[in-house]
Amino acid sequence: MTRGEPGEHQNNGGHGEDYGEREVRLRPPRNAVDGRAVGWWRTQLLITTAVPVLILAVLGALIGPARFWLLASGGAVAVLGLAATAGLPGWWFRVHRWEVTEDAVYIRTGAFWQEWRIAPMSRIQTVDTVRGPLEQTFKLATVTVTTASSKGALRIEGLDHALAAELAERLTAITRATPGDAT
């Protein structure tokens, strides 16, 4: 079925009846994460890569008969980790988007499997900001929006810490003024 512009009345397949349906078109959320998120993601990937590489290197140094296989495995993990560190954060930056309107919170995340989530304001239960040690180093924060959804909370990662605080305040004010019981 072909759809028209928002607000146009739709036809039910040529039968002449007009149902007055409104089309809602999903568009990408407008806001990108902060540019510092790329460095934050790269650092996370480097740490995630360095830990098993160091363990394999130490084990390779200590266990003579398995030295070749342990060091080869460590080398392979290092190469894959460095390739991921070089490529994925830039891609994530291009894909991750978020937006807050008076009606809902919209997020799009994922690199290979993109996920779009929309949380109506009437379904929001809590709004939290989180700043782990690495996020604090990059002056970033994550806003977590908990909803009455079995899918779980929406997380807007990689926001400037001041913007995250303002966003949490704004979401709290909007949800307080929105009718509904968030269940």
N, CA, C and O atoms as a DFTB+ gen file, in Angstrom:
732 C
 N C O
     1  1       0.840      -1.170       0.000
     2  2       0.000       0.000       0.000
     3  2       0.891       1.239       0.000
     4  3       1.799       1.356       0.822
     5  1       0.637       2.131      -0.892
     6  2       1.408       3.362      -0.967
     7  2       0.828       4.377      -0.003
     8  3      -0.389       4.527       0.111
     9  1       1.696       5.055       0.672
    10  2       1.255       6.044       1.650
    11  2       1.563       7.446       1.131
    12  3       2.537       7.654       0.407
    13  1       0.725       8.394       1.509
    14  2       0.921       9.786       1.108
    15  2       1.640      10.571       2.168
    16  3       2.256      10.005       3.071
    17  1       1.564      11.851       2.058
    18  2       2.190      12.749       3.016
    19  2       1.407      12.742       4.319
    20  3       0.215      12.436       4.323
    21  1       2.066      13.077       5.426
    22  2       1.358      13.137       6.698
    23  2       0.145      14.051       6.591
    24  3       0.219      15.152       6.045
    25  1      -0.967      13.569       7.123
    26  2      -2.192      14.346       7.104
    27  2      -3.056      14.063       5.888
    28  3      -4.238      14.406       5.885
    29  1      -2.490      13.440       4.843
    30  2      -3.298      13.097       3.680
    31  2      -4.216      11.947       4.021
    32  3      -3.865      11.069       4.809
    33  1      -5.374      11.957       3.433
    34  2      -6.297      10.845       3.633
    35  2      -5.916       9.711       2.704
    36  3      -5.545       9.928       1.550
    37  1      -6.011       8.510       3.218
    38  2      -5.609       7.341       2.455
    39  2      -6.841       6.631       1.910
    40  3      -7.924       6.692       2.492
    41  1      -6.656       5.976       0.810
    42  2      -7.714       5.221       0.181
    43  2      -7.521       3.757       0.525
    44  3      -6.379       3.311       0.635
    45  1      -8.571       3.004       0.697
    46  2      -8.449       1.607       1.094
    47  2      -8.317       0.678      -0.103
    48  3      -9.029      -0.322      -0.184
    49  1      -7.451       0.978      -1.002
    50  2      -7.172       0.067      -2.100
    51  2      -8.110       0.230      -3.276
    52  3      -8.303      -0.727      -4.025
    53  1      -8.697       1.387      -3.472
    54  2      -9.518       1.620      -4.639
    55  2     -10.996       1.425      -4.409
    56  3     -11.764       1.482      -5.369
    57  1     -11.433       1.198      -3.190
    58  2     -12.845       0.984      -2.924
    59  2     -13.597       2.286      -2.695
    60  3     -14.802       2.263      -2.445
    61  1     -12.912       3.419      -2.774
    62  2     -13.569       4.696      -2.697
    63  2     -13.837       5.204      -1.289
    64  3     -14.328       6.321      -1.125
    65  1     -13.525       4.405      -0.262
    66  2     -13.757       4.869       1.097
    67  2     -12.519       5.564       1.612
    68  3     -11.393       5.155       1.331
    69  1     -12.743       6.624       2.371
    70  2     -11.648       7.423       2.897
    71  2     -11.614       7.242       4.405
    72  3     -12.557       7.619       5.100
    73  1     -10.528       6.665       4.915
    74  2     -10.430       6.398       6.342
    75  2      -9.784       7.537       7.123
    76  3      -9.843       7.535       8.352
    77  1      -9.179       8.495       6.463
    78  2      -8.577       9.621       7.144
    79  2      -7.367       9.237       7.988
    80  3      -7.089       9.891       8.993
    81  1      -6.653       8.205       7.606
    82  2      -5.460       7.782       8.352
    83  2      -4.365       8.821       8.213
    84  3      -4.231       9.471       7.176
    85  1      -3.591       8.966       9.264
    86  2      -2.401       9.818       9.205
    87  2      -1.186       8.917       9.173
    88  3      -1.060       7.989       9.971
    89  1      -0.325       9.193       8.272
    90  2       0.924       8.438       8.182
    91  2       1.942       9.052       9.133
    92  3       2.091      10.272       9.208
    93  1       2.614       8.213       9.830
    94  2       3.713       8.660      10.661
    95  2       4.966       8.045      10.071
    96  3       5.110       6.824      10.029
    97  1       5.868       8.894       9.617
    98  2       7.102       8.406       9.012
    99  2       8.218       8.478      10.028
   100  3       8.434       9.503      10.675
   101  1       8.916       7.378      10.155
   102  2      10.045       7.320      11.077
   103  2      11.251       7.938      10.388
   104  3      11.634       7.529       9.292
   105  1      11.831       8.906      11.030
   106  2      13.033       9.549      10.501
   107  2      14.148       9.380      11.518
   108  3      13.884       9.171      12.702
   109  1      15.387       9.469      11.068
   110  2      16.485       9.333      12.027
   111  2      16.426      10.445      13.072
   112  3      16.094      11.586      12.748
   113  1      16.746      10.119      14.313
   114  2      16.840      11.175      15.320
   115  2      17.899      12.197      14.903
   116  3      18.872      11.841      14.237
   117  1      17.721      13.448      15.285
   118  2      18.543      14.541      14.768
   119  2      19.909      14.712      15.420
   120  3      20.839      15.182      14.765
   121  1      20.056      14.350      16.675
   122  2      21.271      14.699      17.417
   123  2      22.318      13.602      17.394
   124  3      22.019      12.430      17.621
   125  1      23.552      14.003      17.114
   126  2      24.684      13.078      17.196
   127  2      25.236      13.115      18.618
   128  3      25.000      14.068      19.361
   129  1      25.955      12.095      18.979
   130  2      26.648      12.103      20.266
   131  2      27.813      13.085      20.174
   132  3      28.162      13.534      19.082
   133  1      28.406      13.413      21.300
   134  2      29.546      14.324      21.340
   135  2      30.734      13.690      20.616
   136  3      30.931      12.477      20.689
   137  1      31.514      14.497      19.928
   138  2      32.676      14.002      19.183
   139  2      33.707      13.310      20.056
   140  3      34.452      12.456      19.575
   141  1      33.760      13.670      21.354
   142  2      34.696      13.020      22.267
   143  2      34.341      11.565      22.508
   144  3      35.162      10.807      23.024
   145  1      33.129      11.162      22.144
   146  2      32.725       9.762      22.318
   147  2      33.609       8.833      21.485
   148  3      33.832       7.686      21.872
   149  1      34.107       9.311      20.360
   150  2      34.988       8.480      19.526
   151  2      36.233       8.086      20.317
   152  3      36.623       6.919      20.311
   153  1      36.858       9.041      20.992
   154  2      38.026       8.740      21.824
   155  2      37.682       7.835      22.990
   156  3      38.457       6.948      23.349
   157  1      36.515       8.060      23.583
   158  2      36.051       7.227      24.699
   159  2      35.866       5.787      24.240
   160  3      36.318       4.856      24.907
   161  1      35.197       5.601      23.089
   162  2      35.000       4.246      22.557
   163  2      36.331       3.599      22.196
   164  3      36.535       2.412      22.453
   165  1      37.242       4.374      21.600
   166  2      38.561       3.822      21.247
   167  2      39.303       3.362      22.489
   168  3      39.910       2.291      22.495
   169  1      39.255       4.165      23.535
   170  2      39.937       3.793      24.777
   171  2      39.326       2.535      25.374
   172  3      40.048       1.663      25.857
   173  1      37.994       2.434      25.345
   174  2      37.333       1.219      25.846
   175  2      37.788      -0.006      25.056
   176  3      38.084      -1.046      25.643
   177  1      37.844       0.110      23.734
   178  2      38.271      -1.017      22.908
   179  2      39.736      -1.367      23.152
   180  3      40.095      -2.544      23.181
   181  1      40.582      -0.357      23.328
   182  2      41.998      -0.637      23.613
   183  2      42.160      -1.375      24.941
   184  3      42.945      -2.318      25.035
   185  1      41.431      -0.955      25.955
   186  2      41.497      -1.640      27.252
   187  2      40.970      -3.064      27.125
   188  3      41.556      -4.006      27.659
   189  1      39.857      -3.209      26.411
   190  2      39.264      -4.536      26.218
   191  2      40.211      -5.458      25.451
   192  3      40.210      -6.668      25.674
   193  1      41.007      -4.902      24.562
   194  2      41.976      -5.688      23.806
   195  2      43.233      -5.960      24.635
   196  3      43.774      -7.065      24.607
   197  1      43.688      -4.961      25.362
   198  2      44.949      -5.079      26.091
   199  2      44.909      -6.138      27.185
   200  3      45.904      -6.830      27.401
   201  1      43.800      -6.278      27.869
   202  2      43.723      -7.234      28.985
   203  2      43.982      -8.667      28.520
   204  3      44.874      -9.311      29.072
   205  1      43.244      -9.209      27.527
   206  2      43.554     -10.591      27.122
   207  2      44.924     -10.729      26.455
   208  3      45.563     -11.773      26.577
   209  1      45.381      -9.691      25.753
   210  2      46.712      -9.769      25.133
   211  2      47.783      -9.873      26.209
   212  3      48.704     -10.681      26.083
   213  1      47.681      -9.076      27.257
   214  2      48.651      -9.147      28.354
   215  2      48.603     -10.493      29.070
   216  3      49.647     -11.052      29.406
   217  1      47.421     -11.011      29.301
   218  2      47.293     -12.323      29.952
   219  2      47.941     -13.408      29.098
   220  3      48.690     -14.243      29.606
   221  1      47.649     -13.391      27.795
   222  2      48.248     -14.389      26.900
   223  2      49.771     -14.235      26.821
   224  3      50.491     -15.231      26.757
   225  1      50.257     -13.004      26.825
   226  2      51.709     -12.776      26.784
   227  2      52.387     -13.286      28.055
   228  3      53.444     -13.913      27.984
   229  1      51.793     -13.024      29.201
   230  2      52.371     -13.502      30.472
   231  2      52.351     -15.026      30.512
   232  3      53.341     -15.658      30.881
   233  1      51.214     -15.613      30.130
   234  2      51.135     -17.077      30.110
   235  2      52.146     -17.666      29.124
   236  3      52.767     -18.692      29.404
   237  1      52.309     -17.011      27.962
   238  2      53.281     -17.467      26.975
   239  2      54.697     -17.414      27.516
   240  3      55.517     -18.278      27.206
   241  1      54.986     -16.410      28.317
   242  2      56.326     -16.292      28.912
   243  2      56.553     -17.340      29.992
   244  3      57.684     -17.781      30.200
   245  1      55.497     -17.740      30.677
   246  2      55.629     -18.677      31.794
   247  2      55.496     -20.146      31.398
   248  3      56.076     -21.011      32.054
   249  1      54.753     -20.443      30.351
   250  2      54.481     -21.834      29.976
   251  2      55.213     -22.132      28.668
   252  3      54.706     -21.854      27.581
   253  1      56.391     -22.691      28.790
   254  2      57.255     -22.963      27.643
   255  2      56.625     -23.813      26.551
   256  3      56.673     -23.429      25.383
   257  1      56.024     -24.979      26.900
   258  2      55.500     -25.845      25.840
   259  2      54.369     -25.199      25.026
   260  3      54.175     -25.547      23.861
   261  1      53.628     -24.271      25.622
   262  2      52.498     -23.648      24.912
   263  2      52.834     -22.240      24.434
   264  3      51.963     -21.510      23.959
   265  1      54.098     -21.868      24.563
   266  2      54.510     -20.483      24.264
   267  2      54.078     -20.030      22.877
   268  3      53.495     -18.954      22.741
   269  1      54.346     -20.816      21.853
   270  2      54.024     -20.404      20.488
   271  2      52.530     -20.128      20.337
   272  3      52.134     -19.096      19.796
   273  1      51.714     -21.050      20.812
   274  2      50.256     -20.907      20.626
   275  2      49.685     -19.756      21.458
   276  3      48.782     -19.053      21.007
   277  1      50.199     -19.569      22.643
   278  2      49.728     -18.461      23.477
   279  2      50.126     -17.110      22.876
   280  3      49.313     -16.186      22.828
   281  1      51.368     -16.999      22.422
   282  2      51.805     -15.740      21.830
   283  2      51.135     -15.484      20.478
   284  3      50.823     -14.340      20.146
   285  1      50.913     -16.546      19.700
   286  2      50.207     -16.388      18.424
   287  2      48.759     -15.948      18.664
   288  3      48.234     -15.095      17.949
   289  1      48.125     -16.539      19.673
   290  2      46.751     -16.139      20.010
   291  2      46.725     -14.686      20.481
   292  3      45.834     -13.925      20.104
   293  1      47.695     -14.307      21.300
   294  2      47.789     -12.921      21.755
   295  2      47.980     -11.950      20.600
   296  3      47.388     -10.871      20.574
   297  1      48.821     -12.349      19.641
   298  2      49.034     -11.518      18.449
   299  2      47.768     -11.364      17.626
   300  3      47.463     -10.275      17.141
   301  1      47.028     -12.463      17.468
   302  2      45.780     -12.407      16.704
   303  2      44.755     -11.504      17.398
   304  3      44.089     -10.699      16.746
   305  1      44.632     -11.643      18.722
   306  2      43.702     -10.792      19.474
   307  2      44.121      -9.324      19.337
   308  3      43.273      -8.446      19.178
   309  1      45.430      -9.063      19.400
   310  2      45.925      -7.688      19.275
   311  2      45.590      -7.100      17.908
   312  3      45.139      -5.958      17.822
   313  1      45.806      -7.866      16.841
   314  2      45.518      -7.377      15.491
   315  2      44.027      -7.090      15.331
   316  3      43.645      -6.034      14.828
   317  1      43.183      -8.036      15.761
   318  2      41.722      -7.824      15.656
   319  2      41.267      -6.644      16.505
   320  3      40.439      -5.843      16.070
   321  1      41.807      -6.537      17.719
   322  2      41.443      -5.429      18.599
   323  2      41.852      -4.081      18.039
   324  3      41.092      -3.116      18.121
   325  1      43.053      -4.006      17.469
   326  2      43.506      -2.746      16.888
   327  2      42.700      -2.373      15.648
   328  3      42.423      -1.196      15.414
   329  1      42.323      -3.376      14.854
   330  2      41.473      -3.095      13.684
   331  2      40.107      -2.570      14.134
   332  3      39.585      -1.618      13.553
   333  1      39.532      -3.188      15.164
   334  2      38.251      -2.715      15.693
   335  2      38.388      -1.311      16.268
   336  3      37.513      -0.467      16.073
   337  1      39.480      -1.064      16.972
   338  2      39.721       0.256      17.571
   339  2      39.861       1.328      16.498
   340  3      39.415       2.460      16.686
   341  1      40.470       0.981      15.392
   342  2      40.656       1.952      14.310
   343  2      39.357       2.249      13.565
   344  3      39.121       3.391      13.170
   345  1      38.517       1.241      13.370
   346  2      37.348       1.419      12.509
   347  2      36.006       1.631      13.177
   348  3      35.224       2.475      12.741
   349  1      35.730       0.883      14.220
   350  2      34.376       0.902      14.786
   351  2      33.948       2.226      15.415
   352  3      32.817       2.646      15.169
   353  1      34.770       2.911      16.206
   354  2      34.290       4.146      16.832
   355  2      33.810       5.207      15.839
   356  3      32.803       5.870      16.089
   357  1      34.503       5.373      14.734
   358  2      34.053       6.328      13.717
   359  2      32.711       5.937      13.124
   360  3      31.857       6.786      12.866
   361  1      32.540       4.653      12.914
   362  2      31.275       4.152      12.373
   363  2      30.168       4.350      13.400
   364  3      29.077       4.805      13.057
   365  1      30.438       4.013      14.650
   366  2      29.438       4.205      15.701
   367  2      29.020       5.668      15.790
   368  3      27.844       5.975      15.986
   369  1      29.990       6.568      15.644
   370  2      29.681       7.998      15.713
   371  2      28.710       8.390      14.604
   372  3      27.820       9.210      14.828
   373  1      28.867       7.822      13.422
   374  2      27.971       8.140      12.310
   375  2      26.583       7.539      12.492
   376  3      25.607       8.064      11.956
   377  1      26.487       6.445      13.241
   378  2      25.214       5.726      13.371
   379  2      24.418       6.151      14.600
   380  3      23.198       6.289      14.514
   381  1      25.068       6.360      15.735
   382  2      24.354       6.662      16.978
   383  2      23.710       8.045      16.913
   384  3      24.382       9.049      16.674
   385  1      22.417       8.076      17.126
   386  2      21.648       9.319      17.106
   387  2      20.624       9.289      18.225
   388  3      20.212       8.224      18.684
   389  1      20.217      10.481      18.659
   390  2      19.207      10.597      19.704
   391  2      18.425      11.888      19.508
   392  3      18.886      12.829      18.860
   393  1      17.231      11.904      20.086
   394  2      16.413      13.115      20.048
   395  2      15.350      13.020      21.131
   396  3      14.836      11.942      21.430
   397  1      15.034      14.162      21.708
   398  2      13.957      14.253      22.688
   399  2      12.981      15.298      22.187
   400  3      13.370      16.426      21.886
   401  1      11.707      14.920      22.096
   402  2      10.650      15.863      21.751
   403  2       9.698      15.949      22.946
   404  3       9.926      15.308      23.972
   405  1       8.668      16.714      22.815
   406  2       7.684      16.818      23.892
   407  2       6.905      15.513      24.052
   408  3       6.277      15.287      25.086
   409  1       6.944      14.645      23.019
   410  2       6.160      13.414      23.024
   411  2       6.951      12.156      23.360
   412  3       6.406      11.221      23.947
   413  1       8.235      12.123      22.994
   414  2       8.977      10.864      23.128
   415  2      10.482      11.088      23.119
   416  3      10.980      12.158      22.770
   417  1      11.189      10.021      23.522
   418  2      12.648       9.950      23.404
   419  2      12.933       8.964      22.274
   420  3      12.399       7.855      22.260
   421  1      13.770       9.370      21.334
   422  2      14.111       8.537      20.185
   423  2      15.606       8.245      20.228
   424  3      16.408       9.149      20.464
   425  1      15.985       6.994      20.004
   426  2      17.400       6.664      19.861
   427  2      17.584       5.685      18.712
   428  3      16.703       4.883      18.402
   429  1      18.753       5.775      18.089
   430  2      19.169       4.802      17.077
   431  2      20.588       4.421      17.422
   432  3      21.459       5.284      17.528
   433  1      20.831       3.133      17.597
   434  2      22.158       2.646      17.940
   435  2      22.493       1.439      17.083
   436  3      21.647       0.921      16.354
   437  1      23.732       1.003      17.182
   438  2      24.153      -0.229      16.521
   439  2      24.971       0.032      15.285
   440  3      24.796       1.037      14.596
   441  1      25.861      -0.885      15.020
   442  2      26.700      -0.787      13.834
   443  2      26.214      -1.773      12.775
   444  3      25.858      -1.367      11.669
   445  1      26.198      -3.041      13.099
   446  2      25.741      -4.053      12.146
   447  2      24.232      -4.254      12.252
   448  3      23.531      -4.297      11.241
   449  1      23.742      -4.376      13.474
   450  2      22.315      -4.521      13.721
   451  2      21.824      -3.229      14.338
   452  3      21.985      -3.000      15.537
   453  1      21.226      -2.388      13.514
   454  2      20.755      -1.108      14.022
   455  2      19.444      -1.290      14.770
   456  3      18.558      -2.039      14.360
   457  1      19.359      -0.577      15.878
   458  2      18.162      -0.635      16.703
   459  2      17.596       0.777      16.836
   460  3      18.311       1.713      17.191
   461  1      16.312       0.915      16.548
   462  2      15.598       2.170      16.733
   463  2      14.646       1.948      17.893
   464  3      13.889       0.977      17.907
   465  1      14.682       2.850      18.867
   466  2      13.765       2.734      20.001
   467  2      13.105       4.072      20.244
   468  3      13.726       5.130      20.134
   469  1      11.837       3.998      20.575
   470  2      11.050       5.185      20.872
   471  2      10.354       4.943      22.197
   472  3       9.675       3.931      22.371
   473  1      10.518       5.865      23.130
   474  2       9.855       5.766      24.432
   475  2       8.933       6.964      24.593
   476  3       9.404       8.092      24.737
   477  1       7.623       6.734      24.570
   478  2       6.698       7.851      24.807
   479  2       6.899       8.412      26.217
   480  3       7.189       7.670      27.155
   481  1       6.744       9.705      26.349
   482  2       6.947      10.351      27.651
   483  2       6.065       9.742      28.737
   484  3       6.467       9.677      29.898
   485  1       4.880       9.302      28.369
   486  2       3.962       8.735      29.366
   487  2       4.446       7.393      29.910
   488  3       3.925       6.916      30.918
   489  1       5.435       6.778      29.258
   490  2       5.961       5.480      29.698
   491  2       7.251       5.594      30.506
   492  3       7.739       4.594      31.034
   493  1       7.806       6.796      30.607
   494  2       9.079       6.978      31.315
   495  2       8.843       6.922      32.815
   496  3       7.954       7.584      33.352
   497  1       9.677       6.100      33.487
   498  2       9.585       5.956      34.935
   499  2      10.686       6.712      35.658
   500  3      10.414       7.414      36.631
   501  1      11.928       6.581      35.200
   502  2      13.042       7.296      35.832
   503  2      14.014       7.779      34.766
   504  3      14.073       7.241      33.661
   505  1      14.773       8.806      35.127
   506  2      15.823       9.348      34.270
   507  2      17.072       9.463      35.134
   508  3      17.045      10.102      36.186
   509  1      18.159       8.850      34.694
   510  2      19.409       8.860      35.447
   511  2      20.551       9.322      34.556
   512  3      20.511       9.153      33.337
   513  1      21.564       9.904      35.174
   514  2      22.814      10.165      34.464
   515  2      23.908       9.358      35.147
   516  3      23.932       9.219      36.370
   517  1      24.810       8.832      34.331
   518  2      25.907       8.011      34.837
   519  2      27.192       8.546      34.223
   520  3      27.243       8.869      33.036
   521  1      28.240       8.636      35.057
   522  2      29.558       9.048      34.590
   523  2      30.592       8.130      35.208
   524  3      31.022       8.334      36.343
   525  1      30.988       7.113      34.448
   526  2      32.037       6.225      34.926
   527  2      33.378       6.941      34.890
   528  3      33.480       8.051      34.368
   529  1      34.417       6.302      35.447
   530  2      35.744       6.939      35.490
   531  2      36.266       7.329      34.106
   532  3      36.836       8.408      33.941
   533  1      36.077       6.470      33.125
   534  2      36.557       6.779      31.781
   535  2      35.728       7.910      31.157
   536  3      36.270       8.784      30.480
   537  1      34.418       7.883      31.389
   538  2      33.562       8.965      30.891
   539  2      33.964      10.294      31.533
   540  3      33.982      11.325      30.860
   541  1      34.282      10.277      32.814
   542  2      34.700      11.503      33.497
   543  2      35.973      12.054      32.877
   544  3      36.125      13.267      32.737
   545  1      36.880      11.172      32.508
   546  2      38.123      11.601      31.865
   547  2      37.837      12.337      30.566
   548  3      38.503      13.322      30.249
   549  1      36.851      11.865      29.814
   550  2      36.490      12.483      28.530
   551  2      35.405      13.551      28.679
   552  3      34.946      14.101      27.678
   553  1      34.987      13.852      29.919
   554  2      33.938      14.835      30.216
   555  2      32.628      14.468      29.513
   556  3      31.951      15.322      28.940
   557  1      32.291      13.183      29.572
   558  2      31.079      12.662      28.963
   559  2      30.174      12.056      30.032
   560  3      30.586      11.856      31.175
   561  1      28.944      11.772      29.645
   562  2      27.991      11.122      30.542
   563  2      27.002      10.324      29.709
   564  3      26.876      10.516      28.500
   565  1      26.304       9.420      30.391
   566  2      25.249       8.618      29.775
   567  2      23.945       8.939      30.475
   568  3      23.883       8.969      31.704
   569  1      22.899       9.180      29.693
   570  2      21.565       9.375      30.245
   571  2      20.809       8.068      30.044
   572  3      20.709       7.560      28.927
   573  1      20.278       7.531      31.139
   574  2      19.508       6.290      31.086
   575  2      18.049       6.619      31.366
   576  3      17.715       7.200      32.399
   577  1      17.188       6.241      30.433
   578  2      15.753       6.482      30.553
   579  2      15.082       5.130      30.769
   580  3      15.022       4.303      29.859
   581  1      14.576       4.912      31.986
   582  2      13.917       3.658      32.322
   583  2      12.432       3.792      32.013
   584  3      11.782       4.760      32.409
   585  1      11.911       2.801      31.300
   586  2      10.509       2.830      30.896
   587  2       9.792       1.581      31.386
   588  3      10.401       0.657      31.926
   589  1       8.510       1.583      31.186
   590  2       7.689       0.417      31.509
   591  2       7.712      -0.536      30.304
   592  3       6.663      -0.906      29.778
   593  1       8.898      -0.922      29.882
   594  2       9.071      -1.779      28.712
   595  2       9.885      -3.004      29.090
   596  3      10.838      -2.914      29.864
   597  1       9.508      -4.137      28.545
   598  2      10.270      -5.355      28.802
   599  2      11.618      -5.315      28.082
   600  3      12.511      -6.096      28.410
   601  1      11.775      -4.436      27.126
   602  2      13.026      -4.312      26.376
   603  2      14.126      -3.679      27.216
   604  3      15.309      -3.847      26.920
   605  1      13.747      -2.958      28.254
   606  2      14.746      -2.352      29.125
   607  2      14.890      -0.862      28.879
   608  3      14.158      -0.260      28.093
   609  1      15.845      -0.294      29.569
   610  2      16.072       1.151      29.535
   611  2      16.691       1.585      28.208
   612  3      17.356       0.802      27.530
   613  1      16.460       2.838      27.857
   614  2      17.119       3.469      26.724
   615  2      18.344       4.181      27.271
   616  3      18.274       4.861      28.295
   617  1      19.471       4.020      26.580
   618  2      20.712       4.654      27.031
   619  2      21.224       5.569      25.926
   620  3      21.464       5.141      24.797
   621  1      21.382       6.840      26.284
   622  2      21.976       7.798      25.360
   623  2      23.397       8.019      25.858
   624  3      23.624       8.754      26.819
   625  1      24.348       7.374      25.196
   626  2      25.746       7.416      25.619
   627  2      26.503       8.496      24.864
   628  3      26.085       8.941      23.796
   629  1      27.623       8.906      25.440
   630  2      28.526       9.811      24.742
   631  2      28.051      11.251      24.682
   632  3      28.335      11.951      23.710
   633  1      27.328      11.711      25.708
   634  2      26.880      13.096      25.751
   635  2      27.835      13.933      26.591
   636  3      28.411      13.443      27.562
   637  1      28.000      15.191      26.215
   638  2      28.742      16.114      27.062
   639  2      28.078      16.100      28.436
   640  3      26.850      16.079      28.525
   641  1      28.875      16.112      29.512
   642  2      28.306      15.950      30.848
   643  2      27.321      17.067      31.205
   644  3      26.333      16.807      31.893
   645  1      27.565      18.299      30.757
   646  2      26.624      19.395      31.032
   647  2      25.326      19.200      30.255
   648  3      24.241      19.435      30.788
   649  1      25.430      18.775      29.004
   650  2      24.237      18.499      28.199
   651  2      23.429      17.354      28.805
   652  3      22.199      17.399      28.821
   653  1      24.114      16.340      29.300
   654  2      23.419      15.203      29.919
   655  2      22.622      15.661      31.141
   656  3      21.492      15.217      31.342
   657  1      23.193      16.536      31.949
   658  2      22.484      17.046      33.126
   659  2      21.263      17.865      32.706
   660  3      20.190      17.728      33.293
   661  1      21.428      18.719      31.688
   662  2      20.296      19.512      31.184
   663  2      19.215      18.605      30.609
   664  3      18.026      18.833      30.826
   665  1      19.632      17.574      29.874
   666  2      18.677      16.645      29.274
   667  2      17.895      15.897      30.348
   668  3      16.684      15.720      30.219
   669  1      18.572      15.458      31.403
   670  2      17.884      14.769      32.497
   671  2      16.854      15.689      33.156
   672  3      15.742      15.260      33.466
   673  1      17.226      16.947      33.368
   674  2      16.276      17.905      33.945
   675  2      15.087      18.122      33.025
   676  3      13.942      18.153      33.475
   677  1      15.362      18.273      31.735
   678  2      14.279      18.495      30.760
   679  2      13.335      17.294      30.706
   680  3      12.115      17.456      30.714
   681  1      13.903      16.095      30.651
   682  2      13.070      14.889      30.616
   683  2      12.223      14.760      31.881
   684  3      11.057      14.368      31.821
   685  1      12.811      15.087      33.009
   686  2      12.071      15.016      34.268
   687  2      10.902      15.997      34.249
   688  3       9.799      15.650      34.670
   689  1      11.130      17.208      33.769
   690  2      10.061      18.208      33.705
   691  2       8.961      17.791      32.731
   692  3       7.775      17.933      33.030
   693  1       9.358      17.276      31.565
   694  2       8.357      16.863      30.566
   695  2       7.538      15.692      31.080
   696  3       6.314      15.689      30.942
   697  1       8.196      14.688      31.678
   698  2       7.442      13.520      32.153
   699  2       6.535      13.875      33.326
   700  3       5.460      13.296      33.479
   701  1       6.961      14.816      34.145
   702  2       6.120      15.257      35.260
   703  2       4.837      15.898      34.736
   704  3       3.771      15.744      35.332
   705  1       4.945      16.621      33.612
   706  2       3.791      17.321      33.035
   707  2       2.979      16.450      32.077
   708  3       1.931      16.878      31.592
   709  1       3.452      15.235      31.802
   710  2       2.774      14.350      30.857
   711  2       1.803      13.442      31.588
   712  3       2.188      12.762      32.540
   713  1       0.541      13.420      31.153
   714  2      -0.404      12.510      31.809
   715  2      -0.059      11.056      31.529
   716  3       0.480      10.734      30.470
   717  1      -0.363      10.194      32.459
   718  2      -0.102       8.759      32.310
   719  2       0.556       8.256      33.583
   720  3       1.081       9.028      34.385
   721  1       0.514       6.938      33.745
   722  2       1.066       6.354      34.975
   723  2       2.347       5.566      34.732
   724  3       2.838       4.903      35.646
   725  1       2.902       5.621      33.520
   726  2       4.179       4.979      33.187
   727  2       4.191       3.485      33.484
   728  3       5.220       2.935      33.878
   729  1       3.061       2.835      33.298
   730  2       3.033       1.388      33.495
   731  2       2.560       0.681      32.241
   732  3       2.472      -0.547      32.221
